[in-house]
Amino acid sequence: MSWSFYAGTTTLVAVTLYAYIRSNDKKLWSTPARALKVSPRRITEEDVEELKERMNRMEERRDAADAEASPKTGRRYIVVGGAGFLGGWIVIQLLQRGEDPKNIRVLDIRLPARRDLKYGIGKDVEYLVLDVSDREAVKNAFKQPWPDADACPSPSIPITIFHTAANIRFYERSASLLHHSTRVNVDGTQNIIDAALEIGASTLIYTSSGSVGVRASRFLLWPWEKEPNNFVQNLNDDDALLPKKHSQFFSNYAYSKYLAEKRVRKADKSASNSRPQGYRLRTGCIRPGNGIFGPGGDMLCGAYLVRQTNPTWISNIVSHFVYVENCAAAHLCYEQRLIEIERQHGLNSDNADMPSPNIPPRFPDIGGQAFTIADPGPPPTYGDVYLTLETLTNGQTFFPEISPTLMIFIAYIIEWYYLLRAFLLSFLLELSSVSSGVPNKPLLNLFSKLMKLSNFLLPPVNKDFVNLQPSLFNLTMVHLIFDDSRARMKPEQGGLGYQGRWNTAEGLWKTWDAHWKEIEMYEKERKEGVIRSDNQIRSDGAGVSFGFGMVRAQRGVSKVVEKVQRVEEKVQRVETKFEEVTT
């Protein structure tokens, strides 16, 4: 065959692929009317300027009449994951409402890096480093004496536990890798439940995830398909609507959170192992809708401010967000409801069978349930978020658009490589473990060399690119509408009384404001000779503490986006030449 035949075939394939990408992009960039119905208005630069003026006037706003405001309890608190982002805000809100720092214990995989926890309001809190999957470490940390144990014997003061720690590996969806997520998210949660029962804790609030209801989809469409399945998803507290099989969940992370949530809810009203008869552990779960953002280690929007250049392909997507202070307040709100129910029914008191005479029996028992929460107001599009941040930063933070279909192709390639490497290393490890009992030194040396060779030939996926796998699109490429109306109901109606002080736009302003204040502080410290690492700066301001996949994927994409654009330009030139030849 002639060279011209190969050239023509190659050109035809390239043009067909280009046409498919453009057609598929058009479908993915669409916003169905049923999504726009709940979010009909797009934000403008004028809206952002008005937001800046309004927020500058009420920067220190505190709504004393807020229905979700919770009073000081005088209890003891164990905050698992409290050195991080959401857990850190729970610690701060506990201290802000007047709780004694000596009555707060934080358990986390690392010590806090945030300025407010290390040097500010949280400096007198006790921080213990451990892995929640270590059963003995968790039990010992829970049993450790409190600073004022001599003055106030432990059994005399109720204990509330907030469990926010999680291993966020949502880029994995293969069932063979599920153990990576369940070790912390399921087994670790069971360790927390068991330790809570052993010390006689009265309340356990668990941070679940709104993603437990997100169903998997497919984004490489056939030419006759108009949109992906599950393109618009309405999510609420109805357990009957949740996926049930592993394959129906968008990733291993969501499935592991679902399993952990079931265990927490099942533990409600479990008898204490160390308290008198009648003491019960009351539990509940909060499902934050989609990404939690805000100052202090933001895993989503604040990281955009740090990165500045953020290639994106989801500007059209409608989705609820949760500002971190709203999310922390929802946890405290649920605790308060359970405390009221304890008093109402006379549980966990010296007279366990006698209802409190001061609390009328008017609150429905909402223990062992899960409540979805989101920011107040209509959900924005990611484009609204982008415009807000671009305007607040005077264009320093920006979001160039790239092809979602092209990124999906790349995501499948990364997943294929990731799974190939995982399966190969798992196979070699299994062979090595089987052979370890055989006193055959040459054989063991062979396996050792094979492991090293495999790591050399198949190096680990870069931490930024590892998040760019198909499951990422199942979470970010669909329109997610979270209904938190049940959480907003009055306590007398079986709700939490949650309201949310800040809408998403106001939360974005507060995130931006904290970010630039931190930069000013950093510059001041630098002039004074105080040097801090980038990780400390990001954790204090609006950076990434644990790394949210969308942001890290975008960071990886930014490294190749110029190459991708050059490829697209070449394809366009080929298409133009092809059209010239055919005409």
PDB file of C-alpha atoms in Angstrom, residues 65-234:
ATOM      1  CA  ALA A  65     -30.748  34.345  66.992  1.00  0.00           C
ATOM      2  CA  ASP A  66     -29.543  31.625  64.638  1.00  0.00           C
ATOM      3  CA  ALA A  67     -31.682  28.542  65.215  1.00  0.00           C
ATOM      4  CA  GLU A  68     -28.650  26.267  65.057  1.00  0.00           C
ATOM      5  CA  ALA A  69     -26.648  28.096  67.749  1.00  0.00           C
ATOM      6  CA  SER A  70     -25.763  25.600  70.462  1.00  0.00           C
ATOM      7  CA  PRO A  71     -25.013  26.480  74.095  1.00  0.00           C
ATOM      8  CA  LYS A  72     -22.049  25.486  76.222  1.00  0.00           C
ATOM      9  CA  THR A  73     -22.555  22.013  77.700  1.00  0.00           C
ATOM     10  CA  GLY A  74     -19.584  21.558  80.045  1.00  0.00           C
ATOM     11  CA  ARG A  75     -19.081  18.076  78.608  1.00  0.00           C
ATOM     12  CA  ARG A  76     -15.833  16.396  77.643  1.00  0.00           C
ATOM     13  CA  TYR A  77     -15.107  16.065  73.934  1.00  0.00           C
ATOM     14  CA  ILE A  78     -13.034  13.723  71.812  1.00  0.00           C
ATOM     15  CA  VAL A  79     -12.648  14.994  68.242  1.00  0.00           C
ATOM     16  CA  VAL A  80     -11.235  12.320  65.943  1.00  0.00           C
ATOM     17  CA  GLY A  81      -9.592  14.086  63.019  1.00  0.00           C
ATOM     18  CA  GLY A  82      -9.635  17.358  64.959  1.00  0.00           C
ATOM     19  CA  ALA A  83      -6.194  18.493  63.771  1.00  0.00           C
ATOM     20  CA  GLY A  84      -7.466  18.695  60.213  1.00  0.00           C
ATOM     21  CA  PHE A  85      -9.937  20.792  58.298  1.00  0.00           C
ATOM     22  CA  LEU A  86     -13.521  20.075  59.370  1.00  0.00           C
ATOM     23  CA  GLY A  87     -12.495  18.558  62.702  1.00  0.00           C
ATOM     24  CA  GLY A  88     -10.399  21.632  63.434  1.00  0.00           C
ATOM     25  CA  TRP A  89     -13.419  23.857  62.900  1.00  0.00           C
ATOM     26  CA  ILE A  90     -15.482  21.717  65.259  1.00  0.00           C
ATOM     27  CA  VAL A  91     -12.779  22.236  67.907  1.00  0.00           C
ATOM     28  CA  ILE A  92     -12.810  25.994  67.272  1.00  0.00           C
ATOM     29  CA  GLN A  93     -16.598  26.249  67.516  1.00  0.00           C
ATOM     30  CA  LEU A  94     -16.578  24.272  70.752  1.00  0.00           C
ATOM     31  CA  LEU A  95     -14.058  26.717  72.198  1.00  0.00           C
ATOM     32  CA  GLN A  96     -15.912  29.735  70.827  1.00  0.00           C
ATOM     33  CA  ARG A  97     -19.086  28.713  72.635  1.00  0.00           C
ATOM     34  CA  GLY A  98     -17.159  28.466  75.917  1.00  0.00           C
ATOM     35  CA  GLU A  99     -16.089  24.858  76.318  1.00  0.00           C
ATOM     36  CA  ASP A 100     -13.000  24.367  78.503  1.00  0.00           C
ATOM     37  CA  PRO A 101      -9.960  23.431  76.335  1.00  0.00           C
ATOM     38  CA  LYS A 102      -8.949  20.973  79.070  1.00  0.00           C
ATOM     39  CA  ASN A 103     -12.154  19.095  78.283  1.00  0.00           C
ATOM     40  CA  ILE A 104     -11.269  18.660  74.597  1.00  0.00           C
ATOM     41  CA  ARG A 105      -9.032  15.877  73.277  1.00  0.00           C
ATOM     42  CA  VAL A 106      -8.033  15.639  69.611  1.00  0.00           C
ATOM     43  CA  LEU A 107      -6.960  12.374  67.978  1.00  0.00           C
ATOM     44  CA  ASP A 108      -5.391  12.582  64.526  1.00  0.00           C
ATOM     45  CA  ILE A 109      -2.781  11.033  62.272  1.00  0.00           C
ATOM     46  CA  ARG A 110      -0.633  14.163  62.668  1.00  0.00           C
ATOM     47  CA  LEU A 111      -0.289  17.211  64.893  1.00  0.00           C
ATOM     48  CA  PRO A 112      -2.091  20.365  63.754  1.00  0.00           C
ATOM     49  CA  ALA A 113      -0.345  22.692  61.324  1.00  0.00           C
ATOM     50  CA  ARG A 114      -3.027  25.389  61.422  1.00  0.00           C
ATOM     51  CA  ARG A 115      -2.037  28.603  63.163  1.00  0.00           C
ATOM     52  CA  ASP A 116      -5.315  28.901  65.092  1.00  0.00           C
ATOM     53  CA  LEU A 117      -4.927  25.396  66.530  1.00  0.00           C
ATOM     54  CA  LYS A 118      -1.184  25.614  67.263  1.00  0.00           C
ATOM     55  CA  TYR A 119      -0.881  29.160  68.562  1.00  0.00           C
ATOM     56  CA  GLY A 120      -4.376  30.604  68.793  1.00  0.00           C
ATOM     57  CA  ILE A 121      -7.655  29.553  70.339  1.00  0.00           C
ATOM     58  CA  GLY A 122      -6.785  25.836  70.187  1.00  0.00           C
ATOM     59  CA  LYS A 123      -3.306  25.964  71.715  1.00  0.00           C
ATOM     60  CA  ASP A 124      -4.400  24.521  75.095  1.00  0.00           C
ATOM     61  CA  VAL A 125      -6.256  21.563  73.607  1.00  0.00           C
ATOM     62  CA  GLU A 126      -4.721  18.089  74.045  1.00  0.00           C
ATOM     63  CA  TYR A 127      -3.497  16.551  70.758  1.00  0.00           C
ATOM     64  CA  LEU A 128      -2.689  12.846  70.447  1.00  0.00           C
ATOM     65  CA  VAL A 129      -1.187  11.307  67.312  1.00  0.00           C
ATOM     66  CA  LEU A 130      -2.495   7.895  66.253  1.00  0.00           C
ATOM     67  CA  ASP A 131      -3.921   5.858  63.407  1.00  0.00           C
ATOM     68  CA  VAL A 132      -7.625   5.101  63.930  1.00  0.00           C
ATOM     69  CA  SER A 133      -7.147   1.689  62.341  1.00  0.00           C
ATOM     70  CA  ASP A 134      -4.939   0.768  65.332  1.00  0.00           C
ATOM     71  CA  ARG A 135      -7.507  -0.655  67.730  1.00  0.00           C
ATOM     72  CA  GLU A 136      -5.286  -0.634  70.822  1.00  0.00           C
ATOM     73  CA  ALA A 137      -4.041   2.900  70.185  1.00  0.00           C
ATOM     74  CA  VAL A 138      -7.603   4.184  69.907  1.00  0.00           C
ATOM     75  CA  LYS A 139      -8.710   2.398  73.072  1.00  0.00           C
ATOM     76  CA  ASN A 140      -5.728   3.710  75.048  1.00  0.00           C
ATOM     77  CA  ALA A 141      -6.274   7.277  73.803  1.00  0.00           C
ATOM     78  CA  PHE A 142      -9.937   7.171  74.817  1.00  0.00           C
ATOM     79  CA  LYS A 143      -9.068   5.808  78.263  1.00  0.00           C
ATOM     80  CA  GLN A 144      -6.245   8.256  78.954  1.00  0.00           C
ATOM     81  CA  PRO A 145      -6.937  10.337  82.090  1.00  0.00           C
ATOM     82  CA  TRP A 146      -8.255  13.844  81.592  1.00  0.00           C
ATOM     83  CA  PRO A 147      -6.225  16.795  82.905  1.00  0.00           C
ATOM     84  CA  ASP A 148      -8.762  17.487  85.674  1.00  0.00           C
ATOM     85  CA  ALA A 149      -9.617  13.854  86.395  1.00  0.00           C
ATOM     86  CA  ASP A 150      -8.775  14.192  90.111  1.00  0.00           C
ATOM     87  CA  ALA A 151     -11.161  17.111  90.606  1.00  0.00           C
ATOM     88  CA  CYS A 152     -13.887  15.710  88.359  1.00  0.00           C
ATOM     89  CA  PRO A 153     -13.939  11.889  88.201  1.00  0.00           C
ATOM     90  CA  SER A 154     -14.505  10.710  84.628  1.00  0.00           C
ATOM     91  CA  PRO A 155     -17.905   9.009  85.109  1.00  0.00           C
ATOM     92  CA  SER A 156     -19.431  12.258  86.399  1.00  0.00           C
ATOM     93  CA  ILE A 157     -19.040  14.160  83.111  1.00  0.00           C
ATOM     94  CA  PRO A 158     -20.720  13.014  79.846  1.00  0.00           C
ATOM     95  CA  ILE A 159     -18.479  12.554  76.813  1.00  0.00           C
ATOM     96  CA  THR A 160     -19.330  13.490  73.231  1.00  0.00           C
ATOM     97  CA  ILE A 161     -17.301  12.150  70.311  1.00  0.00           C
ATOM     98  CA  PHE A 162     -17.076  13.766  66.884  1.00  0.00           C
ATOM     99  CA  HIS A 163     -15.566  11.423  64.304  1.00  0.00           C
ATOM    100  CA  THR A 164     -14.431  13.277  61.161  1.00  0.00           C
ATOM    101  CA  ALA A 165     -11.320  11.284  60.152  1.00  0.00           C
ATOM    102  CA  ALA A 166     -11.375   9.552  56.763  1.00  0.00           C
ATOM    103  CA  ASN A 167      -9.129   8.192  54.053  1.00  0.00           C
ATOM    104  CA  ILE A 168     -10.282   9.945  50.883  1.00  0.00           C
ATOM    105  CA  ARG A 169      -9.229   7.589  48.092  1.00  0.00           C
ATOM    106  CA  PHE A 170     -12.205   8.168  45.829  1.00  0.00           C
ATOM    107  CA  TYR A 171     -10.117   7.687  42.692  1.00  0.00           C
ATOM    108  CA  GLU A 172     -10.259   3.907  43.269  1.00  0.00           C
ATOM    109  CA  ARG A 173     -13.342   1.976  42.135  1.00  0.00           C
ATOM    110  CA  SER A 174     -12.049  -1.586  41.714  1.00  0.00           C
ATOM    111  CA  ALA A 175     -13.395  -3.923  44.396  1.00  0.00           C
ATOM    112  CA  SER A 176      -9.936  -5.493  44.656  1.00  0.00           C
ATOM    113  CA  LEU A 177      -8.645  -2.211  46.088  1.00  0.00           C
ATOM    114  CA  LEU A 178     -11.526  -1.687  48.520  1.00  0.00           C
ATOM    115  CA  HIS A 179      -9.384  -2.608  51.526  1.00  0.00           C
ATOM    116  CA  HIS A 180      -7.384   0.590  51.046  1.00  0.00           C
ATOM    117  CA  SER A 181     -10.503   2.582  51.971  1.00  0.00           C
ATOM    118  CA  THR A 182     -12.135   0.275  54.503  1.00  0.00           C
ATOM    119  CA  ARG A 183      -9.073   0.036  56.749  1.00  0.00           C
ATOM    120  CA  VAL A 184      -9.593   3.588  58.030  1.00  0.00           C
ATOM    121  CA  ASN A 185     -13.153   4.387  57.018  1.00  0.00           C
ATOM    122  CA  VAL A 186     -14.829   1.173  58.210  1.00  0.00           C
ATOM    123  CA  ASP A 187     -12.453  -0.655  60.550  1.00  0.00           C
ATOM    124  CA  GLY A 188     -11.288   2.628  62.069  1.00  0.00           C
ATOM    125  CA  THR A 189     -14.878   3.718  62.639  1.00  0.00           C
ATOM    126  CA  GLN A 190     -15.660   0.417  64.342  1.00  0.00           C
ATOM    127  CA  ASN A 191     -12.670   1.025  66.631  1.00  0.00           C
ATOM    128  CA  ILE A 192     -14.130   4.420  67.528  1.00  0.00           C
ATOM    129  CA  ILE A 193     -17.546   2.871  68.285  1.00  0.00           C
ATOM    130  CA  ASP A 194     -16.028   0.140  70.449  1.00  0.00           C
ATOM    131  CA  ALA A 195     -13.851   2.591  72.379  1.00  0.00           C
ATOM    132  CA  ALA A 196     -16.819   4.932  72.874  1.00  0.00           C
ATOM    133  CA  LEU A 197     -18.831   2.101  74.421  1.00  0.00           C
ATOM    134  CA  GLU A 198     -15.909   1.039  76.580  1.00  0.00           C
ATOM    135  CA  ILE A 199     -15.494   4.481  78.191  1.00  0.00           C
ATOM    136  CA  GLY A 200     -19.241   5.058  78.482  1.00  0.00           C
ATOM    137  CA  ALA A 201     -19.518   7.951  76.025  1.00  0.00           C
ATOM    138  CA  SER A 202     -23.053   9.268  75.626  1.00  0.00           C
ATOM    139  CA  THR A 203     -22.966  10.819  72.130  1.00  0.00           C
ATOM    140  CA  LEU A 204     -21.206   9.997  68.840  1.00  0.00           C
ATOM    141  CA  ILE A 205     -21.606  12.201  65.764  1.00  0.00           C
ATOM    142  CA  TYR A 206     -20.056  10.788  62.593  1.00  0.00           C
ATOM    143  CA  THR A 207     -19.125  12.709  59.438  1.00  0.00           C
ATOM    144  CA  SER A 208     -20.507  10.610  56.621  1.00  0.00           C
ATOM    145  CA  SER A 209     -20.658  11.953  53.055  1.00  0.00           C
ATOM    146  CA  GLY A 210     -23.306  13.144  50.674  1.00  0.00           C
ATOM    147  CA  SER A 211     -21.479  11.082  48.059  1.00  0.00           C
ATOM    148  CA  VAL A 212     -22.929   7.863  49.524  1.00  0.00           C
ATOM    149  CA  GLY A 213     -25.956   8.574  47.357  1.00  0.00           C
ATOM    150  CA  VAL A 214     -24.062   9.493  44.170  1.00  0.00           C
ATOM    151  CA  ARG A 215     -24.455   6.857  41.485  1.00  0.00           C
ATOM    152  CA  ALA A 216     -21.854   5.932  38.893  1.00  0.00           C
ATOM    153  CA  SER A 217     -22.258   7.127  35.329  1.00  0.00           C
ATOM    154  CA  ARG A 218     -20.629   6.816  31.879  1.00  0.00           C
ATOM    155  CA  PHE A 219     -19.336   9.830  29.971  1.00  0.00           C
ATOM    156  CA  LEU A 220     -18.072   8.460  26.639  1.00  0.00           C
ATOM    157  CA  LEU A 221     -21.440   8.513  24.888  1.00  0.00           C
ATOM    158  CA  TRP A 222     -22.670   6.797  21.783  1.00  0.00           C
ATOM    159  CA  PRO A 223     -23.521   9.239  18.956  1.00  0.00           C
ATOM    160  CA  TRP A 224     -27.259   8.704  19.492  1.00  0.00           C
ATOM    161  CA  GLU A 225     -27.141   9.376  23.253  1.00  0.00           C
ATOM    162  CA  LYS A 226     -28.024  12.909  24.366  1.00  0.00           C
ATOM    163  CA  GLU A 227     -26.546  12.892  27.889  1.00  0.00           C
ATOM    164  CA  PRO A 228     -24.952  10.522  30.422  1.00  0.00           C
ATOM    165  CA  ASN A 229     -27.149   8.398  32.640  1.00  0.00           C
ATOM    166  CA  ASN A 230     -27.583   9.889  36.121  1.00  0.00           C
ATOM    167  CA  PHE A 231     -26.521  13.247  34.684  1.00  0.00           C
ATOM    168  CA  VAL A 232     -28.767  15.089  37.177  1.00  0.00           C
ATOM    169  CA  GLN A 233     -29.014  13.531  40.629  1.00  0.00           C
ATOM    170  CA  ASN A 234     -31.364  14.692  43.374  1.00  0.00           C
TER     171      ASN A 234
END
